[in-house]
Short mmCIF file of C-alpha atoms in Angstrom, two decimals:
data_model
loop_
_atom_site.label_atom_id
_atom_site.label_comp_id
_atom_site.label_asym_id
_atom_site.label_seq_id
_atom_site.Cartn_x
_atom_site.Cartn_y
_atom_site.Cartn_z
CA MET B 9 57.32 25.21 -14.19
CA VAL B 10 57.18 22.07 -16.43
CA THR B 11 56.42 18.72 -14.80
CA ILE B 12 57.53 15.45 -16.41
CA ARG B 13 56.00 12.18 -15.93
CA LYS B 14 57.42 9.56 -13.71
CA LEU B 15 56.72 6.19 -14.86
CA LYS B 16 55.13 3.71 -12.14
CA LYS B 17 56.24 0.58 -14.11
CA ARG B 18 60.06 0.44 -13.62
CA ARG B 19 62.39 -2.82 -12.54
CA LYS B 20 63.03 -3.04 -9.10
CA LYS B 21 66.75 -2.85 -8.27
CA ASP B 22 68.81 -3.68 -5.68
CA GLU B 23 72.18 -2.38 -4.63
CA SER B 24 74.47 -4.63 -6.59
CA ASP B 25 72.42 -4.25 -9.90
CA LYS B 26 72.89 -0.46 -9.77
CA GLN B 27 76.66 -0.71 -9.27
CA PHE B 28 76.94 -2.95 -12.09
CA ASN B 29 74.62 -1.11 -14.39
CA VAL B 30 76.15 2.34 -14.32
CA TYR B 31 78.29 3.12 -17.34
CA GLY B 32 80.04 6.67 -17.72
CA GLU B 33 79.84 9.21 -15.08
CA GLY B 34 78.26 12.93 -14.62
CA TRP B 35 74.76 11.62 -13.84
CA LYS B 36 72.16 14.03 -12.36
CA GLU B 37 68.93 13.28 -10.51
CA PHE B 38 66.62 11.27 -13.14
CA THR B 39 63.85 13.65 -14.00
CA GLY B 40 61.16 11.37 -15.57
CA VAL B 41 59.83 10.60 -19.04
CA PRO B 42 58.24 13.78 -21.26
CA ASP B 43 54.90 14.21 -21.14
CA PRO B 44 53.46 16.22 -24.11
CA LYS B 45 50.33 17.49 -21.78
CA ALA B 46 52.80 18.81 -19.62
CA PHE B 47 54.53 21.15 -22.16
CA PRO B 48 52.27 24.19 -23.05
CA VAL B 49 54.80 24.67 -26.07
CA GLN B 50 55.09 21.52 -28.48
CA LYS B 51 58.84 22.74 -29.42
CA GLU B 52 59.63 22.50 -25.49
CA TYR B 53 58.03 18.81 -25.72
CA ALA B 54 59.70 18.21 -28.81
CA ALA B 55 63.24 19.09 -27.77
CA SER B 56 62.98 17.42 -24.19
CA LEU B 57 61.56 14.09 -26.07
CA TYR B 58 64.52 14.21 -28.26
CA THR B 59 66.96 14.24 -25.69
CA PHE B 60 65.29 11.50 -23.80
CA VAL B 61 65.07 9.20 -26.88
CA THR B 62 68.75 9.68 -28.20
CA ARG B 63 70.90 9.72 -25.02
CA PRO B 64 71.73 7.14 -22.80
CA LEU B 65 68.81 6.40 -20.45
CA HIS B 66 69.31 7.40 -16.91
CA PRO B 67 70.56 4.71 -14.41
CA ASP B 68 67.93 5.22 -12.05
CA ALA B 69 65.35 5.10 -14.65
CA GLY B 70 65.01 1.42 -14.45
CA THR B 71 63.67 -0.46 -17.44
CA ILE B 72 61.39 1.67 -19.50
CA GLN B 73 58.61 -0.34 -21.09
CA CYS B 74 57.53 0.02 -24.43
CA TYR B 75 55.72 -1.43 -27.14
CA ILE B 76 55.85 -1.54 -31.24
CA ARG B 77 52.91 -1.90 -33.39
CA ARG B 78 53.74 -2.60 -36.87
CA ASP B 79 51.60 -2.12 -40.09
CA ILE B 80 51.26 -1.80 -43.83
CA ASP B 81 51.93 1.48 -45.25
CA GLY B 82 50.56 2.68 -48.35
CA THR B 83 51.06 0.12 -51.63
CA HIS B 84 53.42 -2.11 -49.65
CA ILE B 85 52.17 -5.68 -49.37
CA ASN B 86 54.75 -6.51 -46.15
CA PHE B 87 54.89 -4.81 -43.01
CA SER B 88 56.42 -1.22 -43.60
CA LYS B 89 55.74 0.90 -40.57
CA TYR B 90 56.49 0.39 -37.04
CA ILE B 91 55.38 2.55 -34.16
CA VAL B 92 56.87 2.68 -30.93
CA TYR B 93 54.24 3.67 -27.88
CA MET B 94 55.20 4.08 -23.96
CA GLU B 95 53.66 0.83 -22.43
CA GLU B 96 52.02 3.08 -19.14
CA THR B 97 50.81 6.06 -21.25
CA LYS B 98 50.04 4.66 -24.69
CA ILE B 99 51.82 7.75 -25.68
CA PRO B 100 53.42 7.32 -29.29
CA ILE B 101 57.12 8.39 -29.20
CA MET B 102 58.61 6.94 -32.58
CA ALA B 103 57.98 5.74 -35.83
CA ALA B 104 59.74 4.09 -38.51
CA TYR B 105 59.22 3.40 -42.37
CA ARG B 106 60.85 1.00 -44.33
CA TYR B 107 61.97 1.79 -48.09
CA ARG B 108 63.90 -0.45 -50.71
CA ASN B 109 66.84 0.62 -52.91
CA LEU B 110 68.73 -1.60 -55.31
CA GLY B 111 70.40 -4.44 -53.14
CA SER B 112 69.41 -2.97 -49.90
CA SER B 113 66.85 -1.70 -47.57
CA TYR B 114 66.60 1.18 -44.79
CA TYR B 115 64.47 2.57 -42.18
CA GLU B 116 63.51 6.45 -41.45
CA ILE B 117 63.01 6.55 -37.88
CA LYS B 118 60.88 9.71 -37.05
CA LEU B 119 60.10 11.23 -33.75
CA ASN B 120 56.63 11.67 -32.98
CA THR B 121 56.72 15.42 -31.48
CA THR B 122 52.66 15.75 -31.07
CA GLY B 123 52.12 12.27 -28.98
CA LYS B 124 49.39 11.38 -31.66
CA THR B 125 49.40 8.33 -33.88
CA VAL B 126 48.09 10.09 -36.70
CA ASP B 127 50.81 12.53 -36.88
CA ALA B 128 53.57 9.71 -37.04
CA PRO B 129 54.43 10.60 -40.95
CA MET B 130 54.67 14.01 -40.41
CA GLY B 131 57.44 13.57 -37.55
CA LEU B 132 60.68 14.82 -37.61
CA THR B 133 63.58 12.41 -39.28
CA ILE B 134 66.00 11.91 -36.37
CA ALA B 135 67.77 8.63 -37.89
CA ARG B 136 68.00 6.05 -40.74
CA LEU B 137 69.00 2.35 -40.16
CA GLU B 138 70.70 0.90 -43.09
CA VAL B 139 70.34 -2.92 -43.79
CA ASN B 140 72.34 -4.75 -46.37
CA PHE B 141 71.41 -7.02 -49.41
CA SER B 142 71.55 -10.46 -47.13
CA GLY B 143 69.83 -8.76 -43.67
CA THR B 144 72.76 -9.77 -41.45
CA ASP B 145 74.44 -6.30 -41.07
CA PHE B 146 72.66 -2.96 -39.59
CA LEU B 147 73.89 0.23 -39.26
CA LEU B 148 71.98 3.31 -37.21
CA HIS B 149 73.47 6.93 -37.81
CA ASN B 150 71.82 10.28 -37.91
CA ALA B 151 73.24 11.56 -41.31
CA VAL B 152 69.48 12.86 -41.78
CA SER B 153 67.77 15.90 -42.75
CA GLY B 154 66.49 16.42 -39.02
CA HIS B 155 69.90 16.31 -37.28
CA THR B 156 72.05 19.38 -37.30
CA GLY B 157 76.11 19.10 -36.63
CA SER B 158 78.21 16.17 -37.53
CA SER B 159 76.51 13.04 -38.57
CA LYS B 160 77.85 10.04 -36.04
CA ASP B 161 77.21 6.22 -36.19
CA LEU B 162 74.66 5.30 -33.25
CA ALA B 163 74.87 1.49 -32.94
CA CYS B 164 75.12 -1.21 -35.25
CA ALA B 165 73.98 -5.11 -35.34
CA VAL B 166 75.37 -8.39 -37.12
CA TYR B 167 73.51 -11.53 -37.34
CA GLN B 168 75.33 -14.82 -37.89
CA ARG B 169 74.21 -16.83 -40.64
CA SER B 170 72.19 -19.72 -40.60
CA ARG B 171 71.32 -20.22 -44.21
CA GLY B 172 73.43 -20.57 -47.09
CA PRO B 173 77.45 -20.82 -47.64
CA GLY B 174 79.25 -20.50 -44.16
CA SER B 175 76.06 -20.95 -41.73
CA THR B 176 75.59 -22.43 -38.57
CA LYS B 177 72.37 -23.96 -36.98
CA GLY B 178 70.83 -23.10 -34.15
CA PRO B 179 68.90 -20.45 -32.24
CA ARG B 180 69.57 -16.74 -33.66
CA LYS B 181 73.12 -15.55 -32.83
CA MET B 182 73.48 -11.51 -33.07
CA LYS B 183 76.27 -9.09 -31.71
CA CYS B 184 75.55 -5.35 -31.39
CA ALA B 185 77.41 -2.31 -30.34
CA ILE B 186 77.11 1.28 -29.17
CA PRO B 187 79.55 4.00 -28.45
CA ASP B 188 80.73 3.93 -25.01
CA ILE B 189 79.55 6.94 -22.49
CA ARG B 190 81.78 9.90 -22.07
CA LYS B 191 83.27 10.32 -18.68
CA ASP B 192 82.57 14.22 -18.54
CA LYS B 193 78.86 14.21 -19.14
CA PRO B 194 76.13 11.62 -19.79
CA GLU B 195 76.30 11.29 -23.62
CA PHE B 196 77.58 8.82 -25.95
CA THR B 197 81.35 8.87 -27.24
CA GLU B 198 81.34 10.27 -30.71
CA TRP B 199 81.86 7.75 -33.84
CA ARG B 200 81.82 9.63 -37.23
CA HIS B 201 79.46 8.45 -39.80
CA LYS B 202 81.52 7.45 -42.92
CA GLY B 203 78.84 6.12 -45.02
CA LYS B 204 78.84 2.17 -45.48
CA SER B 205 82.67 1.81 -44.34
CA SER B 206 81.28 2.13 -40.84
CA PRO B 207 84.38 2.45 -38.18
CA LEU B 208 81.60 1.32 -35.49
CA SER B 209 80.94 -1.97 -37.40
CA ALA B 210 84.24 -2.69 -38.22
CA ALA B 211 85.12 -2.37 -34.66
CA LEU B 212 82.31 -4.81 -33.66
CA LYS B 213 83.19 -7.47 -36.15
CA SER B 214 87.23 -7.29 -35.19
CA LEU B 215 88.19 -9.94 -33.03
CA GLN B 216 89.55 -7.20 -30.61
CA ILE B 217 87.14 -4.75 -29.42
CA GLU B 218 88.31 -1.27 -29.31
CA LYS B 219 87.71 1.38 -26.60
CA GLY B 220 85.01 3.95 -26.97
CA LEU B 221 82.37 1.42 -27.58
CA ILE B 222 80.30 -1.12 -25.60
CA PRO B 223 79.85 -4.60 -27.21
CA LEU B 224 76.20 -6.52 -26.56
CA LEU B 225 75.12 -9.96 -27.55
CA ASN B 226 71.98 -11.45 -27.59
CA LYS B 227 71.74 -13.80 -24.45
CA PRO B 228 71.56 -17.48 -25.35
CA PRO B 229 68.71 -19.36 -24.99
CA THR B 230 68.32 -22.83 -23.06
CA TRP B 231 66.77 -25.88 -24.08
CA ASN B 232 63.69 -27.14 -22.70
CA PRO B 233 63.09 -30.92 -23.04
CA LYS B 234 59.20 -30.56 -21.86
CA LYS B 235 58.90 -28.00 -24.68
CA ARG B 236 61.23 -29.13 -26.92
CA ALA B 237 62.77 -25.92 -27.92
CA TYR B 238 65.06 -22.94 -26.70
CA THR B 239 63.63 -20.79 -24.48
CA LEU B 240 64.41 -17.57 -22.47
CA GLY B 241 62.46 -15.74 -19.25
CA PHE B 242 60.75 -12.54 -20.24
CA GLN B 243 58.92 -12.22 -17.32
CA GLY B 244 55.19 -12.45 -18.79
CA ARG B 245 56.36 -9.53 -21.39
CA VAL B 246 56.35 -11.87 -24.29
CA LYS B 247 53.04 -14.07 -25.25
CA VAL B 248 54.31 -15.89 -28.58
CA SER B 249 57.18 -17.65 -29.14
CA SER B 250 59.24 -16.54 -32.12
CA VAL B 251 62.68 -16.40 -33.64
CA LYS B 252 62.28 -12.65 -33.25
CA ASN B 253 62.35 -12.41 -29.55
CA PHE B 254 65.69 -11.87 -27.78
CA GLN B 255 67.23 -10.28 -25.08
CA LEU B 256 70.84 -8.35 -24.89
CA VAL B 257 73.68 -8.63 -22.38
CA ASP B 258 76.75 -6.92 -22.12
CA ALA B 259 79.35 -9.03 -24.20
CA LEU B 260 82.28 -8.25 -21.59
CA ARG B 261 80.94 -7.05 -18.22
CA ASP B 262 78.31 -9.78 -17.93
CA PRO B 263 79.91 -13.03 -18.78
CA LYS B 264 77.02 -14.94 -16.78
CA HIS B 265 74.38 -12.83 -18.50
CA ASP B 266 72.53 -12.15 -15.37
CA HIS B 267 71.61 -8.21 -16.12
CA VAL B 268 69.34 -8.04 -19.53
CA LEU B 269 69.92 -4.59 -20.79
CA MET B 270 66.95 -5.00 -23.28
CA GLN B 271 64.44 -7.41 -24.45
CA HIS B 272 62.23 -7.55 -27.35
CA GLY B 273 59.46 -10.13 -27.91
CA ARG B 274 56.06 -10.95 -29.86
CA VAL B 275 52.48 -9.96 -28.28
CA ASN B 276 50.66 -10.82 -30.83
CA GLN B 277 50.72 -10.58 -34.70
CA VAL B 278 51.20 -6.87 -34.99
CA GLN B 279 52.42 -5.86 -31.50
CA PHE B 280 55.95 -6.77 -30.03
CA SER B 281 57.16 -5.66 -26.50
CA MET B 282 60.58 -3.64 -26.24
CA ASP B 283 61.83 -2.94 -22.94
CA THR B 284 64.98 -1.10 -22.81
CA HIS B 285 67.66 -0.40 -19.53
CA HIS B 286 70.46 2.14 -18.75
CA PRO B 287 73.20 2.34 -21.21
CA LEU B 288 71.09 1.91 -24.07
CA SER B 289 68.90 4.97 -25.60
CA LEU B 290 65.34 4.09 -26.93
CA LEU B 291 66.56 5.12 -30.19
CA GLN B 292 68.90 2.24 -30.08
CA SER B 293 66.85 -0.46 -28.69
CA PHE B 294 64.15 0.59 -31.55
CA ALA B 295 67.06 -0.02 -33.93
CA PHE B 296 67.90 -3.50 -32.45
CA ALA B 297 64.04 -4.43 -32.48
CA LEU B 298 63.83 -3.52 -36.34
CA SER B 299 66.83 -5.50 -37.21
CA SER B 300 65.04 -8.69 -35.56
CA LEU B 301 61.57 -7.76 -37.20
CA HIS B 302 63.30 -7.14 -40.50
CA ALA B 303 63.12 -10.14 -42.95
CA LYS B 304 66.22 -11.53 -43.42
CA LYS B 305 67.98 -13.95 -46.54
CA PHE B 306 70.31 -15.69 -44.58
CA VAL B 307 69.15 -15.91 -41.01
CA ASP B 308 66.12 -18.09 -39.95
#
């Protein structure tokens, strides 16, 4: 029988927190995090890991702690390679590679099916993160070679301009959306991918949020007069101040911003923490982290 690792480092939850954070229905017992050493056949590990990173995290999983390391790949002169590791085991689970087109950029996101960093470039491509020219709009979808079945939009993020025409000053402001969770089983509802005219992005930008999605926003930082800067509490998971640091909360269900569903922040020049909680998937969390790390023409 295959055993699956259960992480020791998980956020403690009280009963009210658990009730607040459960989205959807049909949840069964949380079986843990896939461990490559527990699977005698690589394909079995790959299938288990794919399910783990692409589906919404289980409500009982707590906060899954990861970190991202960035590097310069090949002939690039800027950071172009990003690898996600599990915090406790140091096992790589995903990697992203940045490419440029005329007027836009995109990231190919790959699944690391061996648990070895050297194999990251050969991983299975499971999603693409599309970026517009100004670096304000991001769309995650699975219209890639590694996916079978209908293509879907998986998440999107929109940043408010802080430079150029129509900009506003102050801390970064981002809105995000992920599909809602189905009522019959713990999977995301389907938003068909329709190229750049994404229904998911359009729904997020509309004044009336449609059913079938979960809108998120970055938790507004508070002004610290002693430090003369805007700050957020990251519980020791972030070591360096940066505009790239953020926390996501539910825009509708959490008006007081008490329940952080994801947080991301700088540890050093090349490493960033990435902590994810139900209902997000690790793939969506990785995409939101990449959106923050991406250089933007009209956002500070």
